[in-house]
Short mmCIF file of C-alpha atoms in Angstrom, two decimals:
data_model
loop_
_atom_site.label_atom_id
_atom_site.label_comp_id
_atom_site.label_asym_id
_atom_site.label_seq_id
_atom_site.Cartn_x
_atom_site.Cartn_y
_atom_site.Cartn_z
CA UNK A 263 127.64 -133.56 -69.63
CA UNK A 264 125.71 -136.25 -67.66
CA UNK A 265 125.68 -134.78 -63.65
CA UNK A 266 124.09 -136.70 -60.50
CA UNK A 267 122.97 -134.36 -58.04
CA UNK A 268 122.13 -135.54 -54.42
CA UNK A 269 120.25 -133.70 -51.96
CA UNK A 270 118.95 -134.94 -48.22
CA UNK A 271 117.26 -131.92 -46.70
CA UNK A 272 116.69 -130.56 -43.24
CA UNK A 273 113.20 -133.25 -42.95
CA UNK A 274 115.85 -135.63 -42.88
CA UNK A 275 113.03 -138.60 -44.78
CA UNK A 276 115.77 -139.81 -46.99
CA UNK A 277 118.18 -139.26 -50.33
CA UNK A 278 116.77 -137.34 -53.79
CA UNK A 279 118.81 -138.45 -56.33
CA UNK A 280 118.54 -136.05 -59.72
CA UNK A 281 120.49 -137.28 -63.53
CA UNK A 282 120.97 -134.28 -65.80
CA UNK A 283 121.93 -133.40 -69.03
CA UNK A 284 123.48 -130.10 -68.88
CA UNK A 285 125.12 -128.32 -72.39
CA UNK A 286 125.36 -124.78 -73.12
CA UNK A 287 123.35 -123.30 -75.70
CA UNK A 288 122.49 -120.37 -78.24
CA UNK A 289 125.01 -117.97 -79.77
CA UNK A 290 128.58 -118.13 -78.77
CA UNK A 291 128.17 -114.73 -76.93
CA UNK A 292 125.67 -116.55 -74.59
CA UNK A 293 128.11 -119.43 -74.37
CA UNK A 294 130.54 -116.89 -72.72
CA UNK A 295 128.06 -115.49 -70.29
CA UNK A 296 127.08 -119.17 -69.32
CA UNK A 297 123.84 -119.60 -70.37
CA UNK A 298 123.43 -123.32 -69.78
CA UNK A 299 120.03 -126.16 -71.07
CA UNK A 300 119.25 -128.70 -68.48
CA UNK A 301 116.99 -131.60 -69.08
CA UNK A 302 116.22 -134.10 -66.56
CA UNK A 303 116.78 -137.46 -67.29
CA UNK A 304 115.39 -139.76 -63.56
CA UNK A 305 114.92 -139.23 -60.49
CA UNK A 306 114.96 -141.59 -57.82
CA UNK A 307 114.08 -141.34 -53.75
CA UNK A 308 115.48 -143.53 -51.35
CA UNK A 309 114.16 -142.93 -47.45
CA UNK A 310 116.61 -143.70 -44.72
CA UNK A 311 115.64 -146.51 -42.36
CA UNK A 312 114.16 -145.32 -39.38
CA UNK A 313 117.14 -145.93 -36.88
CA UNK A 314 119.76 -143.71 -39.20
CA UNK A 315 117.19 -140.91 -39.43
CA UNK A 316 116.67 -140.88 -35.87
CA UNK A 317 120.72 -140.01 -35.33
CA UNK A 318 120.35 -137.86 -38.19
CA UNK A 319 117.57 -135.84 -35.76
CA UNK A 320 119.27 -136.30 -33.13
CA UNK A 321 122.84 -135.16 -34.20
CA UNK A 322 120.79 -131.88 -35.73
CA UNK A 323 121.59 -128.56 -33.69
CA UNK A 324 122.49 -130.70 -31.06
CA UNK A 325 124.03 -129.39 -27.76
CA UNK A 326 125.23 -132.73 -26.66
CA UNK A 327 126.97 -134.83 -29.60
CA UNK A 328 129.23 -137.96 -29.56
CA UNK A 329 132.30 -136.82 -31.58
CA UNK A 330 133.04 -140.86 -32.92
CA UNK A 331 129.42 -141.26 -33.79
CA UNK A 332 129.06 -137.77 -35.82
CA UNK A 333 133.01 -139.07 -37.32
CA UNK A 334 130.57 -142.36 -38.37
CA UNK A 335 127.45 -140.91 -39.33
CA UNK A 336 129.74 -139.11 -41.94
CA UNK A 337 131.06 -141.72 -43.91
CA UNK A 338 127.85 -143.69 -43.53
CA UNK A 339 125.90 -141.10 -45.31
CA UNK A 340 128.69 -141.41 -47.85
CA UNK A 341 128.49 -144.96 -48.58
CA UNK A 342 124.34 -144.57 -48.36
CA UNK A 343 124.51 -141.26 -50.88
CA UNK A 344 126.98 -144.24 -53.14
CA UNK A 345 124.56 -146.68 -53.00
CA UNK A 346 121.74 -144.43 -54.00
CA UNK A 347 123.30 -143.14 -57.21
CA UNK A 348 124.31 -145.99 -58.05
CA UNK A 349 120.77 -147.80 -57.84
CA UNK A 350 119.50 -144.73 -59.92
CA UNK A 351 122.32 -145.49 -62.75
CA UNK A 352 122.00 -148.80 -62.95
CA UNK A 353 117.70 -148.67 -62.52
CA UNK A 354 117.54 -145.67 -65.66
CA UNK A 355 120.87 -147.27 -67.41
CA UNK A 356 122.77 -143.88 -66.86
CA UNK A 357 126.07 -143.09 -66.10
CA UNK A 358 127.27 -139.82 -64.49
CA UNK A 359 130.18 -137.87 -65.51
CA UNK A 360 130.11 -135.95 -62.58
CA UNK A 361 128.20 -135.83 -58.75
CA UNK A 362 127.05 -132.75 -56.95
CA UNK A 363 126.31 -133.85 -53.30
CA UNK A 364 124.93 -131.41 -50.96
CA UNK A 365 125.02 -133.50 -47.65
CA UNK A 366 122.83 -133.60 -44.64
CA UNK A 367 122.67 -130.57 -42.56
CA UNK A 368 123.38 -130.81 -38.78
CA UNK A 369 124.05 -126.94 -37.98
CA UNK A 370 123.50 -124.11 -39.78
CA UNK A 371 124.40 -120.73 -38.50
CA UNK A 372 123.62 -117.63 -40.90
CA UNK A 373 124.14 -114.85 -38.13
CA UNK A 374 127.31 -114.41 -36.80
CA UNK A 375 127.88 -115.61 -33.00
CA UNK A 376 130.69 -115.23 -30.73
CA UNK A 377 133.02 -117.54 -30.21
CA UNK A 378 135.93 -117.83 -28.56
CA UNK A 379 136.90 -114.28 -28.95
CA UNK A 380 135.97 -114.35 -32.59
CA UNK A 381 132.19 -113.66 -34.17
CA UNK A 382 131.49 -116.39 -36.90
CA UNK A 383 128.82 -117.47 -39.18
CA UNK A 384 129.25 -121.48 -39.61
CA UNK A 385 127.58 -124.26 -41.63
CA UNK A 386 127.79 -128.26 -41.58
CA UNK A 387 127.35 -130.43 -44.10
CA UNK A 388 128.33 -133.97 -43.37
CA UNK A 389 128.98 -136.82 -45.99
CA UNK A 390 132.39 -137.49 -46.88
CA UNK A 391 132.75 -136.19 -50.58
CA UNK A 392 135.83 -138.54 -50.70
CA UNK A 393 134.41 -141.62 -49.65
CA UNK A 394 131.21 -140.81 -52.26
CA UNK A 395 133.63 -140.24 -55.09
CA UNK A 396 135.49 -143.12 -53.78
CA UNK A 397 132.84 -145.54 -53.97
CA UNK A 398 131.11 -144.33 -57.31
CA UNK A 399 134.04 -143.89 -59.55
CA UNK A 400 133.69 -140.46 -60.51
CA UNK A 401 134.11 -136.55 -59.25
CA UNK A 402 132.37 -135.29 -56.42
CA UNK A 403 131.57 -131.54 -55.49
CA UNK A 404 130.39 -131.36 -51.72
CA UNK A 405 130.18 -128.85 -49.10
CA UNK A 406 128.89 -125.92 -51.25
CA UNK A 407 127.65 -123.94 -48.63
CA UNK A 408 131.02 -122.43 -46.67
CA UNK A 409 132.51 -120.56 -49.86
CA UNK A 410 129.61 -117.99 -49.74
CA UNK A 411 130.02 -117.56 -46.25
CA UNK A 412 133.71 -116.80 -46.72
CA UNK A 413 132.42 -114.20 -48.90
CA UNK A 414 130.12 -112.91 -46.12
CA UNK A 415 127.09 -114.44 -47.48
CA UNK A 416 124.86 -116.77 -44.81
CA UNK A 417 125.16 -119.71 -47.40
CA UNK A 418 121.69 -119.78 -48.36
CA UNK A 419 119.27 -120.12 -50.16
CA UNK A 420 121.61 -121.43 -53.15
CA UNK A 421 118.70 -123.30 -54.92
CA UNK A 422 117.59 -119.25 -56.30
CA UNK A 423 120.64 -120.19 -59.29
CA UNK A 424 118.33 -122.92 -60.43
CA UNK A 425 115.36 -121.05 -60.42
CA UNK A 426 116.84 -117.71 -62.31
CA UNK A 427 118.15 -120.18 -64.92
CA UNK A 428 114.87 -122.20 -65.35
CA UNK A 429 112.47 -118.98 -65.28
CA UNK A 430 114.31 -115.35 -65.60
CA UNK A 431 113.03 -115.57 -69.77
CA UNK A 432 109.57 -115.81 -69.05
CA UNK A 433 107.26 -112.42 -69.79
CA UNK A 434 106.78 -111.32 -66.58
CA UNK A 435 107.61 -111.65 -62.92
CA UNK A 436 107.34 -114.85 -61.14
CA UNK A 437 107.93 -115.71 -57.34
CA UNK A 438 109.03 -119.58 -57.08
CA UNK A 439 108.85 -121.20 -54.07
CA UNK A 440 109.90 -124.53 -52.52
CA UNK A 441 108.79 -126.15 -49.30
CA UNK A 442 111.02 -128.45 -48.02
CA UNK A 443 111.55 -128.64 -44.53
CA UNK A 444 112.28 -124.83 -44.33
CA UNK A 445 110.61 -122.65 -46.93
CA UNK A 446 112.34 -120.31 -49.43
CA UNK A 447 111.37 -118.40 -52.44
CA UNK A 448 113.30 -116.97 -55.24
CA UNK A 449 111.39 -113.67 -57.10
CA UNK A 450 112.54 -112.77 -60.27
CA UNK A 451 111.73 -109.65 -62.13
CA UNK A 452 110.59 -109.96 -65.86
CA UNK A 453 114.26 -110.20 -68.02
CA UNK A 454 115.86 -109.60 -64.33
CA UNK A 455 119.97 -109.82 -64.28
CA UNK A 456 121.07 -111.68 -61.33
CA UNK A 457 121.34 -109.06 -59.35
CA UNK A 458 117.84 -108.28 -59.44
CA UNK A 459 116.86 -111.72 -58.03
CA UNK A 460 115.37 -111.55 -54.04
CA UNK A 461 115.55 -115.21 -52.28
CA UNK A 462 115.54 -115.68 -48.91
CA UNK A 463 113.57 -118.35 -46.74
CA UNK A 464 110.30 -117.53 -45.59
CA UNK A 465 110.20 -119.84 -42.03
CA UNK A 466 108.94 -123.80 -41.37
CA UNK A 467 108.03 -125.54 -44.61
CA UNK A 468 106.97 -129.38 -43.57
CA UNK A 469 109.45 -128.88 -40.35
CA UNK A 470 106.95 -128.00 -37.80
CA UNK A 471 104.01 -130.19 -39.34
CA UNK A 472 106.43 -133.33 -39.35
CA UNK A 473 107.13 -132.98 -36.04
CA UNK A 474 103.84 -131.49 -34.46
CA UNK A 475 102.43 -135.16 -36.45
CA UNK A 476 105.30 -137.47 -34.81
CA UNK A 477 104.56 -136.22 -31.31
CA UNK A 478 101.27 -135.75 -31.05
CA UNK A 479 99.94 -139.06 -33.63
CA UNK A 480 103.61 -141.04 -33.68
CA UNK A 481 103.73 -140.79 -37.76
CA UNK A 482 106.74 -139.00 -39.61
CA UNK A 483 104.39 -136.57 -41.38
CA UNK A 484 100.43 -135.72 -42.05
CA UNK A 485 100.39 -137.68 -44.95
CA UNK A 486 98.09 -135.80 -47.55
CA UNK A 487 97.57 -133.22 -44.92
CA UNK A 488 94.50 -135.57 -43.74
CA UNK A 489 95.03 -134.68 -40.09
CA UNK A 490 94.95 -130.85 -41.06
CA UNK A 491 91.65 -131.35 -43.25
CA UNK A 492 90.17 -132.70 -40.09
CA UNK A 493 91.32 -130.11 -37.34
CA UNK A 494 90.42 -126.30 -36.95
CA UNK A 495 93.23 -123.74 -37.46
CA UNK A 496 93.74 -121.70 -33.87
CA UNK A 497 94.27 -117.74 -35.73
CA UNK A 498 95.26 -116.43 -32.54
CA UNK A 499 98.23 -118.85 -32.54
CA UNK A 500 99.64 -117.98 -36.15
CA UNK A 501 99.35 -114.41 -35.42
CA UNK A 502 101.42 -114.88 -32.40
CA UNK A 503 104.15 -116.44 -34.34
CA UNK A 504 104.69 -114.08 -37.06
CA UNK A 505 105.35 -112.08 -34.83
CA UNK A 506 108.32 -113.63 -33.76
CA UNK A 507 111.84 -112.18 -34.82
CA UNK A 508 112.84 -114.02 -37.29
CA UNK A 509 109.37 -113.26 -39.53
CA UNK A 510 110.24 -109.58 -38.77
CA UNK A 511 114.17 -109.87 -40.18
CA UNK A 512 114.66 -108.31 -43.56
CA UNK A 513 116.17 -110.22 -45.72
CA UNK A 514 118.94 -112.09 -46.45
CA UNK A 515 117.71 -114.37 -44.31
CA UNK A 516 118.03 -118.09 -43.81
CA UNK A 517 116.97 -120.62 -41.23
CA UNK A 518 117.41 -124.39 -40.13
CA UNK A 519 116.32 -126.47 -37.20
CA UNK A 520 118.09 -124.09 -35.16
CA UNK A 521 115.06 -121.62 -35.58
CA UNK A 522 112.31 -124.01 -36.25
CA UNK A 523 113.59 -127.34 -34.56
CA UNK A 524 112.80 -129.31 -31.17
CA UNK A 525 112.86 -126.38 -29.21
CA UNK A 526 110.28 -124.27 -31.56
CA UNK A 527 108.04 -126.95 -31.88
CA UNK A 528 107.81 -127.27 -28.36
CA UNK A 529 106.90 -124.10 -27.89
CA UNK A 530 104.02 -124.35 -30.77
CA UNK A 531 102.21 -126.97 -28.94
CA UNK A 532 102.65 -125.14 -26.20
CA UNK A 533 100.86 -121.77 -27.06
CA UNK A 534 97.96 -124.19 -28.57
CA UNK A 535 96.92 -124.81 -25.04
CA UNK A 536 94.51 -127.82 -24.95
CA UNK A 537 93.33 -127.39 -28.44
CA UNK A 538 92.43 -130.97 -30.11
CA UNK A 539 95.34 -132.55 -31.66
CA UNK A 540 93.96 -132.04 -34.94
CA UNK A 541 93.72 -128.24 -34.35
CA UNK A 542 97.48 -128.34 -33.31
CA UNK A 543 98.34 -129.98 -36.78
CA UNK A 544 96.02 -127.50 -38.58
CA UNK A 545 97.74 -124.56 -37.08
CA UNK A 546 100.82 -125.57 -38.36
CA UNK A 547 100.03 -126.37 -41.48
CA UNK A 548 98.28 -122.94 -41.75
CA UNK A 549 101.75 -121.04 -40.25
CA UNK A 550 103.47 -122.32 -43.28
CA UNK A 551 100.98 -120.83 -45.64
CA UNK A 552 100.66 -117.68 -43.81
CA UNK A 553 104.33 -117.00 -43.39
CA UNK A 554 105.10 -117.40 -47.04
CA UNK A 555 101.75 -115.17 -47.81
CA UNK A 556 103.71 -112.72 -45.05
CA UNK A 557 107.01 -113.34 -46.63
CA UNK A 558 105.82 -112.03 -50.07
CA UNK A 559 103.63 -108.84 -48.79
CA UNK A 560 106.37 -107.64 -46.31
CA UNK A 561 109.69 -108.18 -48.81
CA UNK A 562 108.85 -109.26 -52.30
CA UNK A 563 108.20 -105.48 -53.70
CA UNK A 564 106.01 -104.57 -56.58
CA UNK A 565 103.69 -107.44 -55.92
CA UNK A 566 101.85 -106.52 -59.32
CA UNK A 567 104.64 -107.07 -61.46
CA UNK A 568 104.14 -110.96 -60.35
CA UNK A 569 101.53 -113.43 -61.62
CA UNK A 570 102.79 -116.65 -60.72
CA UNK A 571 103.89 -118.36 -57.22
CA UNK A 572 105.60 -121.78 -59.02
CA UNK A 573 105.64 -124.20 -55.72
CA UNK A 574 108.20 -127.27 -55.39
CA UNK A 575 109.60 -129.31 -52.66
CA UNK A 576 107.54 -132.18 -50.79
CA UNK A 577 105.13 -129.66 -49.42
CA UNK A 578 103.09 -130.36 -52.51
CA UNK A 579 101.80 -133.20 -51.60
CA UNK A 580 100.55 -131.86 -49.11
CA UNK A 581 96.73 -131.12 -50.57
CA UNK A 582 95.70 -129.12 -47.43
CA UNK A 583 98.84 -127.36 -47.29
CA UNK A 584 98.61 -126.45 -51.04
CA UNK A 585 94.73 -125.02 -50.33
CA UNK A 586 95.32 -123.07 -47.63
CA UNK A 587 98.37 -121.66 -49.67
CA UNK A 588 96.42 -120.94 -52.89
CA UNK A 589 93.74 -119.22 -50.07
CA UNK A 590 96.43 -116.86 -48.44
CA UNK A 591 98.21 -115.95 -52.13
CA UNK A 592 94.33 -114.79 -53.38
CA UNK A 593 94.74 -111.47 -51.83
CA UNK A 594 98.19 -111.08 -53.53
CA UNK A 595 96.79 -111.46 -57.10
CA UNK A 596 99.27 -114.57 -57.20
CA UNK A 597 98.23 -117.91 -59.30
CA UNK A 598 99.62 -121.00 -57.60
CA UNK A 599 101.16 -123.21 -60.10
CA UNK A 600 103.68 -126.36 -59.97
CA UNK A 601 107.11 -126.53 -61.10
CA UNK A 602 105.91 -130.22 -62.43
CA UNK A 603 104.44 -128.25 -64.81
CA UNK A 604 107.75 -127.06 -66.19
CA UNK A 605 109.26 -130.07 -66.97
CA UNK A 606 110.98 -130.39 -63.50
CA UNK A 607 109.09 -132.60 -60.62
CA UNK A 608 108.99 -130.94 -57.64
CA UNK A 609 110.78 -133.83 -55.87
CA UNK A 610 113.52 -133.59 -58.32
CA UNK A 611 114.27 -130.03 -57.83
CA UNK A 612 116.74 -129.59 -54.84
CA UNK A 613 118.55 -132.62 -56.10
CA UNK A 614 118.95 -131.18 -59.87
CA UNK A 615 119.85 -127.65 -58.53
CA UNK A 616 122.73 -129.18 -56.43
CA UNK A 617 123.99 -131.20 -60.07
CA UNK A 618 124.15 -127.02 -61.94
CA UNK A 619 126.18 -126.08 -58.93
CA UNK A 620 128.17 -129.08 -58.92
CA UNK A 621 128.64 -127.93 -63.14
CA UNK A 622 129.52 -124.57 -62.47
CA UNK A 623 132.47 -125.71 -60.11
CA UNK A 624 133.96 -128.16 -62.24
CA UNK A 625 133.85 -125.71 -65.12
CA UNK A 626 135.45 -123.05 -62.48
CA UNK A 627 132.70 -120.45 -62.38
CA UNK A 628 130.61 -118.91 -59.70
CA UNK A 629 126.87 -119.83 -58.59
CA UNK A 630 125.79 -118.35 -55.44
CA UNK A 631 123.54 -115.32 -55.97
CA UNK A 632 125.35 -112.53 -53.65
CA UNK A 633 121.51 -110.59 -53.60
CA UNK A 634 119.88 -113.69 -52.31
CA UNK A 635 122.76 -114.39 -49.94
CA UNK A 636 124.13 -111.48 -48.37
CA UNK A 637 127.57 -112.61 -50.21
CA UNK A 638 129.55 -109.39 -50.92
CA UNK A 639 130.94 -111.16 -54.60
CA UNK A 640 130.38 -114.08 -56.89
CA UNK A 641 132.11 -117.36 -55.37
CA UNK A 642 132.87 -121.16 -56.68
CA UNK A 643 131.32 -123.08 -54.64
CA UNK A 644 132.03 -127.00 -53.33
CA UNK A 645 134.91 -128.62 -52.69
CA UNK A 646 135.91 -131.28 -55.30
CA UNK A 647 136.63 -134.52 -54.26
CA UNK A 648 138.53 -136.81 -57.02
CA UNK A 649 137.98 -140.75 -57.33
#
């Protein structure tokens, strides 16, 4: 089966679209117990013009929202996720049989909050699956995220299914470890079951260094991490910061804009004082390295039975992000390798994961990893929206 899978993340730069083949393989007793083969067949990125990512950033864990405009936004995002997969199937000359479509966050919420009388966890994932499926012709599976939470999970990290899939047959232990806007690794024990699998997220992946760069040099990101090669990382500031609650929370854990957003990075520039504006992007570049380095010592046990830290998500192009990484996993006895190197782009990733789980609900079986999210039982995620 032929499955799309479409993922905008929380750096809100545009639309990953991901075509793959998925078929299950080996002996008919592995059939039963799932055991799927994925190959990718294109990938595609589309960035949203400036003016709808600016609503997109400005609708994010928002205390002051238009109600029609956030009504809008949603099935605009659904005609722009149509018009992306269907640029990617006509440009490769594939058709889907099925979409997985995770949406763009606005507000996630993994702790529970009271409300109204009531303590809840919530999520929102916005992009009308019906308009999508609508528009493209086929099946869409959207809004995977609340079905773990029903089943008191915090509804992330749900990319840790791709990654036990990909790597759990490998010879020994290997921590993988993407870098989107928010950070989040997935360690998996040589031969582990899936309940053995840890994932949780880490802290700020390009999040803080996006927006550190737009305020401080008006561009969306340090392209290349140039403007971090240049500056000189302030210690006393990333010590400071891991020491901040949410570094200190055992996991599962997951965070959003509403940890690492506006408000955050205001702070951040903040404690730098009147550090050079090249220092401010350094030390932010060097918090994401150090807080996955931190994330692994404090909560990945048995750090020996690891070798390899496989890194995905746009933080690899990030050169100076990547050697300040490989510099903080040196102590750990960890190698720093690329999921490219796997057969699965980095850029790809989040979008392909999103087309398994989109697989797994259509074929009525579960694919959230309770151990990674807090969820006390297996669920089906996604709603499915028919065309």
């Amino acid at each position: 089966m032929i499955v799309a899978g479409i993922m905008s993340g929380t750096s809100a730069d545009g639309i990953n679209v991901a075509m793959i083949r998925i078929q299950p393989q080996g002996s008919a007793r592995s059939k039963r117990h799932g055991a799927l083969q994925l190959k990718l067949l294109a990938h595609a990125e589309y960035p949203y013009p400036n003016s709808i990512r600016q609503a997109i950033l400005a609708a994010m864990n928002s205390m002051k929202a238009s109600v029609p405009d956030l009504a809008r936004l949603n099935f605009l995002l659904a005609e722009l996720y149509a018009e992306a997969l269907i640029a990617t199937q006509k440009r490769f000359r594939i058709k889907a049989a099925l979409v997985g479509c995770h949406g763009q966050t606005l507000y996630h919420q993994g702790e529970p909050v009271s409300f109204l009388g009531r303590k809840l966890s919530v999520t929102w994932q916005t992009g009308d699956g019906s308009v999508l499926a609508a528009r493209v012709g086929i099946p869409v599976v959207s809004d995977f995220r609340p079905a773990d939470m029903a089943a008191g999970g915090k509804g992330a990290p749900l990319v840790p299914f791709l990654d036990f899939l990909l790597y759990r047959d490998r010879c020994f232990g290997c921590i993988v470890q993407n870098i989107g806007g928010i950070a989040n690794l997935t360690a998996i024990p040589a031969g582990a079951a899936p309940e053995q699998v840890r994932a949780f997220d880490t802290g700020p992946g390009n999040m803080v260094i996006d927006a550190v760069t737009q305020r401080l040099f008006d561009q969306p990101y340090d392209r290349n991490g140039i403007h971090a090669a240049s500056g000189n990382v302030i210690p006393k500031v990333v010590t400071d910061v891991l020491r901040l609650s949410f570094f200190q929370r055992k996991p599962p854990r997951t965070a959003g804009r509403e940890e690492f957003g506006r408000e955050f990075v205001r702070e951040f520039i903040k404690r730098c004082g009147r550090a050079p504006k090249l220092d401010v992007v350094a030390t932010a570049t060097a918090l994401t390295a150090a807080s996955i380095a931190d994330a692994i010592s404090r909560f990945v046990t048995h750090r020996s039975a690891y070798r390899e830290l496989i890194v995905s998500g746009g933080g690899t192009n990030n050169s100076t992000l990547m050697a300040m990484l490989a510099n903080e996993l040196a102590p750990l006895g960890l190698q720093l390798r690329f999921s490219d190197e796997f057969g699965l782009p980095s850029e790809a990733k989040e979008a392909a994961a999103f087309a398994l789980l989109a697989y797994q609900t259509w074929n009525r079986q579960p694919s959230n990893i309770p151990s990674a999210t807090g969820a006390k039982r297996s669920a089906v995620l996604g709603k499915i929206s028919y065309a």
